[in-house]
mmCIF file with all atom_site columns, C-alpha atoms in Angstrom:
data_model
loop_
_atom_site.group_PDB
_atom_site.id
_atom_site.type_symbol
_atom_site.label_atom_id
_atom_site.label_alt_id
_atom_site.label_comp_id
_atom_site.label_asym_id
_atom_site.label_entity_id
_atom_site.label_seq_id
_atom_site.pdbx_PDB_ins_code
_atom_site.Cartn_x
_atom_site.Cartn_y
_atom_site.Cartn_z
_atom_site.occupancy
_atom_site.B_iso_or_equiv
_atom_site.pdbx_formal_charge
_atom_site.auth_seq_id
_atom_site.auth_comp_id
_atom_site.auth_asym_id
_atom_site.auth_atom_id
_atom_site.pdbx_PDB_model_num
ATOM 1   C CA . UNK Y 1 1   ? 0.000  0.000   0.000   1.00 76.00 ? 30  UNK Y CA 1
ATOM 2   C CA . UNK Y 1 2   ? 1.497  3.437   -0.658  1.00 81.00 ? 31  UNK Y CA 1
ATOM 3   C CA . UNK Y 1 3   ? 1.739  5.776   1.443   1.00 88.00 ? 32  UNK Y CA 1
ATOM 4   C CA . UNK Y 1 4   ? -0.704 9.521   0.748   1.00 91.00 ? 33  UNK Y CA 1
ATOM 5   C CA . UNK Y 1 5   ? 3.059  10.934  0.900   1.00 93.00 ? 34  UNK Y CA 1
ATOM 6   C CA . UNK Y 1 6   ? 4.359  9.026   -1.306  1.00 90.00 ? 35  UNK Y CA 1
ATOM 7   C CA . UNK Y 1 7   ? 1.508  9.294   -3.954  1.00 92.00 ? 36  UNK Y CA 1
ATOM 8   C CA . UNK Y 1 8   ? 1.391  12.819  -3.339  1.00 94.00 ? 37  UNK Y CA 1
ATOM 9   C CA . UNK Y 1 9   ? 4.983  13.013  -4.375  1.00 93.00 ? 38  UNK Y CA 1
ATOM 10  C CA . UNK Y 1 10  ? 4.473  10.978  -7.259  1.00 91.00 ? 39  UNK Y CA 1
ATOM 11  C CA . UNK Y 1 11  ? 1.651  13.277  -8.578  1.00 93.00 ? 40  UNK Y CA 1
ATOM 12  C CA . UNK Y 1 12  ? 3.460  16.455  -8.119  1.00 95.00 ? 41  UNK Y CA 1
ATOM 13  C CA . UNK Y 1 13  ? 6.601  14.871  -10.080 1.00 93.00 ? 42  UNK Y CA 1
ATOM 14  C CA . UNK Y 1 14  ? 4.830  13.544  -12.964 1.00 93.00 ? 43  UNK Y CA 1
ATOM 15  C CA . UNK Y 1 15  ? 2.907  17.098  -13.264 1.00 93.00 ? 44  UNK Y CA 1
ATOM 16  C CA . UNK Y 1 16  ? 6.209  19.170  -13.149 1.00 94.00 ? 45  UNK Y CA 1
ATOM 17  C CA . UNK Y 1 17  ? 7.399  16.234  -15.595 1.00 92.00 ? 46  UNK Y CA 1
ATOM 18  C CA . UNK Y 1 18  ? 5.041  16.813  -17.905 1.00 92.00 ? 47  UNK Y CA 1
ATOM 19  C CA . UNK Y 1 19  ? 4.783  20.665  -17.828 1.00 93.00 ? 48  UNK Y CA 1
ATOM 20  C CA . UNK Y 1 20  ? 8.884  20.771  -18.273 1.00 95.00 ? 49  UNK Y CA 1
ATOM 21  C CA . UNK Y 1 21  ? 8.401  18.267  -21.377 1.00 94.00 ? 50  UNK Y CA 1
ATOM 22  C CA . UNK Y 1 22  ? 5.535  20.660  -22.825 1.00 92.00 ? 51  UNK Y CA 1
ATOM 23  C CA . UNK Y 1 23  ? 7.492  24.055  -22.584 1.00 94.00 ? 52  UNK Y CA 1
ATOM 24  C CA . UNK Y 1 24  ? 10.738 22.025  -23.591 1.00 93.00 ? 53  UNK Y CA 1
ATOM 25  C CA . UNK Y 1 25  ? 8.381  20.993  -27.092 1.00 91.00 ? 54  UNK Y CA 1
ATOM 26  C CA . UNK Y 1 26  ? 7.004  24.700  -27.165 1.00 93.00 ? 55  UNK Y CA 1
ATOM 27  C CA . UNK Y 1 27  ? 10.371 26.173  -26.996 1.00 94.00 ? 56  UNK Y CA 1
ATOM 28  C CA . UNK Y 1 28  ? 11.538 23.768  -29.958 1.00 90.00 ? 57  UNK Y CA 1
ATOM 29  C CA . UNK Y 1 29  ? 13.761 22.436  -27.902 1.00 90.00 ? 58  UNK Y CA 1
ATOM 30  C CA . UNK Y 1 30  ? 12.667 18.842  -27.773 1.00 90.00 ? 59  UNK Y CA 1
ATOM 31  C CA . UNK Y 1 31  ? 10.994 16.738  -30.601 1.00 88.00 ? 60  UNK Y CA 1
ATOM 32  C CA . UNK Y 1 32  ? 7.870  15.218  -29.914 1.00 88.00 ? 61  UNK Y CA 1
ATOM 33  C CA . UNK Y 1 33  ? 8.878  12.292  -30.491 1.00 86.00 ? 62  UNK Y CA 1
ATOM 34  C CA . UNK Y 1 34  ? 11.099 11.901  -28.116 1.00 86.00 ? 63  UNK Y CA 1
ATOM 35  C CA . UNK Y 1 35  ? 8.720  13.554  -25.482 1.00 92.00 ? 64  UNK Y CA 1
ATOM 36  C CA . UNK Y 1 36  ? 6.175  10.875  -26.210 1.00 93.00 ? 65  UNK Y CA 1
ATOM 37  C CA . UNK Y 1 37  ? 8.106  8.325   -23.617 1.00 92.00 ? 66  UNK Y CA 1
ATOM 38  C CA . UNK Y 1 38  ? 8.457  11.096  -20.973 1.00 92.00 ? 67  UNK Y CA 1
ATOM 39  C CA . UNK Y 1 39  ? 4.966  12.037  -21.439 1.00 92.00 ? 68  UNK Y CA 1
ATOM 40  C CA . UNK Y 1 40  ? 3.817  8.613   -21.293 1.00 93.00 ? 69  UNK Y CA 1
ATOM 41  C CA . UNK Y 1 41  ? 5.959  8.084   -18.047 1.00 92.00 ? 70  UNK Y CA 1
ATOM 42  C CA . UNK Y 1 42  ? 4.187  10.367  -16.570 1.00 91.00 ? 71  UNK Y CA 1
ATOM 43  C CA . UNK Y 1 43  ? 0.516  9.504   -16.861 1.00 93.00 ? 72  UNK Y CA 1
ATOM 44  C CA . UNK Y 1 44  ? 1.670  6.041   -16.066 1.00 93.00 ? 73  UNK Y CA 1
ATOM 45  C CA . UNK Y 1 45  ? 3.030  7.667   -12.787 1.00 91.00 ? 74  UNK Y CA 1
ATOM 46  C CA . UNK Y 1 46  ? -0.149 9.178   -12.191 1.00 92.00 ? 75  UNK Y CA 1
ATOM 47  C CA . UNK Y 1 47  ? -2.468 6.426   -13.018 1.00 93.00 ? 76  UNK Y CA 1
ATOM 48  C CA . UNK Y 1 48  ? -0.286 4.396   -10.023 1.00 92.00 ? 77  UNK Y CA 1
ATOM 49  C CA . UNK Y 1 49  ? -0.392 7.450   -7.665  1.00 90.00 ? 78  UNK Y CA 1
ATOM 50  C CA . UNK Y 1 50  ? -4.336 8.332   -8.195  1.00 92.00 ? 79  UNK Y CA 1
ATOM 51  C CA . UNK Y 1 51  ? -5.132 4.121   -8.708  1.00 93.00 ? 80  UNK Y CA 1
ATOM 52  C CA . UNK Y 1 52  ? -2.747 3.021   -6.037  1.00 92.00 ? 81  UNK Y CA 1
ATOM 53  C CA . UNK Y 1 53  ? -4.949 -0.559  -6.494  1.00 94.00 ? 82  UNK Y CA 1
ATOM 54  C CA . UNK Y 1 54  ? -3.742 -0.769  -9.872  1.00 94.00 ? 83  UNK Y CA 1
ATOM 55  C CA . UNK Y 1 55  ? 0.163  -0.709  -8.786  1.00 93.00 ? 84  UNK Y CA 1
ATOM 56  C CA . UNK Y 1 56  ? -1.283 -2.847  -5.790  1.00 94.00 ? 85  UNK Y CA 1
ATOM 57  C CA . UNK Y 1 57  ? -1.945 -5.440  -8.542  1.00 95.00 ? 86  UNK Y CA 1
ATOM 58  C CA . UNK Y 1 58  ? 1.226  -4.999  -10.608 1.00 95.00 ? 87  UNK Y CA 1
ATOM 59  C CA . UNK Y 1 59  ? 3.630  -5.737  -7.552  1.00 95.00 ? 88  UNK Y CA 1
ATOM 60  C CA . UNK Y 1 60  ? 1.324  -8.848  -6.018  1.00 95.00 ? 89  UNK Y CA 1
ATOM 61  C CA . UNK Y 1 61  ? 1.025  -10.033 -9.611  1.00 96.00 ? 90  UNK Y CA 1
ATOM 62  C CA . UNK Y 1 62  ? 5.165  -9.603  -9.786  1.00 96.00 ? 91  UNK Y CA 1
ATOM 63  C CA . UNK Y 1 63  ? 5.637  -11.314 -6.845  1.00 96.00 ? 92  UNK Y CA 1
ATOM 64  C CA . UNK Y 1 64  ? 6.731  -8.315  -4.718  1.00 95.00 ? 93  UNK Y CA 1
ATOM 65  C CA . UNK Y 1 65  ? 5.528  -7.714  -1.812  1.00 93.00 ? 94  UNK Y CA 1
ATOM 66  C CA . UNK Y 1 66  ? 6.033  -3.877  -0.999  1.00 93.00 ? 95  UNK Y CA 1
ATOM 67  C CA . UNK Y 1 67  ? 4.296  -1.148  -3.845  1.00 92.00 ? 96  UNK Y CA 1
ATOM 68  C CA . UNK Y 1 68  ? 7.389  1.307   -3.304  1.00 91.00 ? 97  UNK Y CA 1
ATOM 69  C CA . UNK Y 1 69  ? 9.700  -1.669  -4.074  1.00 95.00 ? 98  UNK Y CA 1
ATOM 70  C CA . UNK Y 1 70  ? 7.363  -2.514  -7.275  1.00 95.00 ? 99  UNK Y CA 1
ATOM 71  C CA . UNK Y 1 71  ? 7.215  1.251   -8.323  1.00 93.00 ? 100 UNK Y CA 1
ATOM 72  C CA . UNK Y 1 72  ? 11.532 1.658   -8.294  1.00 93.00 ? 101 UNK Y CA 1
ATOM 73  C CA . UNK Y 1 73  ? 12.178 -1.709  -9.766  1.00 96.00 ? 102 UNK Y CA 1
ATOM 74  C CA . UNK Y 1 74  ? 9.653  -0.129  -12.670 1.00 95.00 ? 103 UNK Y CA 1
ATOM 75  C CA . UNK Y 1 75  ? 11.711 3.092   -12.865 1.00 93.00 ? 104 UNK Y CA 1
ATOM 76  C CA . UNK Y 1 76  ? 14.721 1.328   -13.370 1.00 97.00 ? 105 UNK Y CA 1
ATOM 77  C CA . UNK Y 1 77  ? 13.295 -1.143  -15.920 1.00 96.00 ? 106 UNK Y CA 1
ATOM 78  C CA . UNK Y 1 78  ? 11.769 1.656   -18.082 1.00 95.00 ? 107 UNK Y CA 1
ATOM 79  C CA . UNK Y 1 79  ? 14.936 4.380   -17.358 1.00 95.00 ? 108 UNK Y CA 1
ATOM 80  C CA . UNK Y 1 80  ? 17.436 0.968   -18.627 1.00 98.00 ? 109 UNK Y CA 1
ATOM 81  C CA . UNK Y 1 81  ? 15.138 0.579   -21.743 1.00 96.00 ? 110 UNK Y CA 1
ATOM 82  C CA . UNK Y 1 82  ? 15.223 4.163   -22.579 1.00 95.00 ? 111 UNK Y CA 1
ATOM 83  C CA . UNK Y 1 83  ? 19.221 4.194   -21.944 1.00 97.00 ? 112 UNK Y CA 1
ATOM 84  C CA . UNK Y 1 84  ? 19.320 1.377   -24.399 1.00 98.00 ? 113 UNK Y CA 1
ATOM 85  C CA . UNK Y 1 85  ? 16.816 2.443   -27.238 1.00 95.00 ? 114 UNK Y CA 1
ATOM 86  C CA . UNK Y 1 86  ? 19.127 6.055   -27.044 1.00 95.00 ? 115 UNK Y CA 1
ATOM 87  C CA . UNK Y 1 87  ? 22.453 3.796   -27.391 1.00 98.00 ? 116 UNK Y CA 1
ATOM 88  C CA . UNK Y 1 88  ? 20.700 2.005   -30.095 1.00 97.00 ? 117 UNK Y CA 1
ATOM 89  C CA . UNK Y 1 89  ? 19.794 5.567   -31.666 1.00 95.00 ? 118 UNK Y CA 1
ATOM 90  C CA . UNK Y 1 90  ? 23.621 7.323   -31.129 1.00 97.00 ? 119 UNK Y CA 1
ATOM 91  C CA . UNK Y 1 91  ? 24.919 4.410   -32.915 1.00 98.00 ? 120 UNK Y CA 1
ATOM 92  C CA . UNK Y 1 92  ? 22.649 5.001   -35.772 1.00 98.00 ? 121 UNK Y CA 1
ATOM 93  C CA . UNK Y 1 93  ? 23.252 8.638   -35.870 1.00 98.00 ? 122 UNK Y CA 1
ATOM 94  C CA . UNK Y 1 94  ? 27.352 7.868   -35.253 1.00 98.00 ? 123 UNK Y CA 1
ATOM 95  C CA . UNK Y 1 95  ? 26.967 5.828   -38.564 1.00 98.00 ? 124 UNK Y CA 1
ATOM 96  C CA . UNK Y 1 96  ? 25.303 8.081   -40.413 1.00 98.00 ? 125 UNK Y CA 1
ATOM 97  C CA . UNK Y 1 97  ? 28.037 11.087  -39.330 1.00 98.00 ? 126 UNK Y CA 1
ATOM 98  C CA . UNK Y 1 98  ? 30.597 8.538   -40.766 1.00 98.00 ? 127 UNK Y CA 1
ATOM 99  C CA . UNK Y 1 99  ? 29.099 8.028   -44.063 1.00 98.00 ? 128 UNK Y CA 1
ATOM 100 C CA . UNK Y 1 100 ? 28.288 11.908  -44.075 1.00 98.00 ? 129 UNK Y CA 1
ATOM 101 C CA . UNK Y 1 101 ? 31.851 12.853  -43.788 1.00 98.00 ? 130 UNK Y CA 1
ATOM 102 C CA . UNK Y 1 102 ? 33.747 10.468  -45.681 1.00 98.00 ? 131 UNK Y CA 1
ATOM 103 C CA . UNK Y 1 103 ? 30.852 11.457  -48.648 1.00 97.00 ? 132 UNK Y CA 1
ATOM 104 C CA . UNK Y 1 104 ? 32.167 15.252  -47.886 1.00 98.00 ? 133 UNK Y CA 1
ATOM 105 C CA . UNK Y 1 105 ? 35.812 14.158  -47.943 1.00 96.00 ? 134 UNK Y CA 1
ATOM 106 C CA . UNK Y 1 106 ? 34.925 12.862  -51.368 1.00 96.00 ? 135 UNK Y CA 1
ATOM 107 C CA . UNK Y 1 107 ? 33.329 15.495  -52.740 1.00 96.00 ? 136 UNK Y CA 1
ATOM 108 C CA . UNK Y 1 108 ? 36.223 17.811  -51.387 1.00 96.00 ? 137 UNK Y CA 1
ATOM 109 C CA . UNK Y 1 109 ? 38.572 15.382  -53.049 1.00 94.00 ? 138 UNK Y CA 1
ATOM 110 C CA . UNK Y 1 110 ? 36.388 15.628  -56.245 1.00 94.00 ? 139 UNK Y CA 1
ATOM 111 C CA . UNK Y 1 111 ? 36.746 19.797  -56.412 1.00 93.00 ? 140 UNK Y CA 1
ATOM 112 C CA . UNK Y 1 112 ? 40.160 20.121  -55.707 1.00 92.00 ? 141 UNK Y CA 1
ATOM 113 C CA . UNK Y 1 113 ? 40.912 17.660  -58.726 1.00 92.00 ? 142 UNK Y CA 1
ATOM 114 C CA . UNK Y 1 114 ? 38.214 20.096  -60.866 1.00 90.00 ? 143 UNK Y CA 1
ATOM 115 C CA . UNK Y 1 115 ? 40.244 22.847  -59.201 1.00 85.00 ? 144 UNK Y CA 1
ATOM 116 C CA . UNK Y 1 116 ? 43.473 21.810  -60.776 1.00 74.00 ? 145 UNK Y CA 1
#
């Protein structure tokens, strides 16, 4: 069972979450794409902290025996996803750099020869 503290914290984060994601999208600083997981993480947050049966359920149908310990053991699990879908992503993007560049050098290479 969780604690009114504890799902009054819970609230007040995922609101302040969710306001910082909006005014990070508004200020273009954040695609909303990527603000779809935070957002997301946040209603999820609230759904446990207003329905605290509902993360009642999740932990006894886990196995665990203490909500708090079922609601960090679910932060980490989604904060590790979202650490590996971004590696997944930089590695990607790292690729792409590569290709961009050594098509540059090319091109560079290309012009110079043109040049002379």
């Amino acid at each position: 069972m969780m604690t009114i503290t504890l799902r009054i914290a819970l609230i007040l984060v995922s609101l302040g979450t969710f306001a910082m994601i909006m005014r990070k999208i508004r200020q273009s600083r954040m695609q909303i794409e990527s603000a779809i997981f935070w957002i997301v993480l946040a209603l999820v947050l609230v759904v446990y902290s207003v329905f605290p049966k509902v993360a009642d359920a999740c932990a006894s149908l886990l196995g665990i025996y203490a909500t708090t310990n079922f609601l960090f053991l679910f932060a980490i699990f989604v904060l590790i996803l979202k650490v590996f879908f971004m590696s997944i992503h930089i590695s990607q993007l790292e690729s792409k750099i590569k290709e961009l560049v050594q098509a540059m050098a090319l091109e560079e290479k290309k012009y110079e020869e043109e040049k002379h």
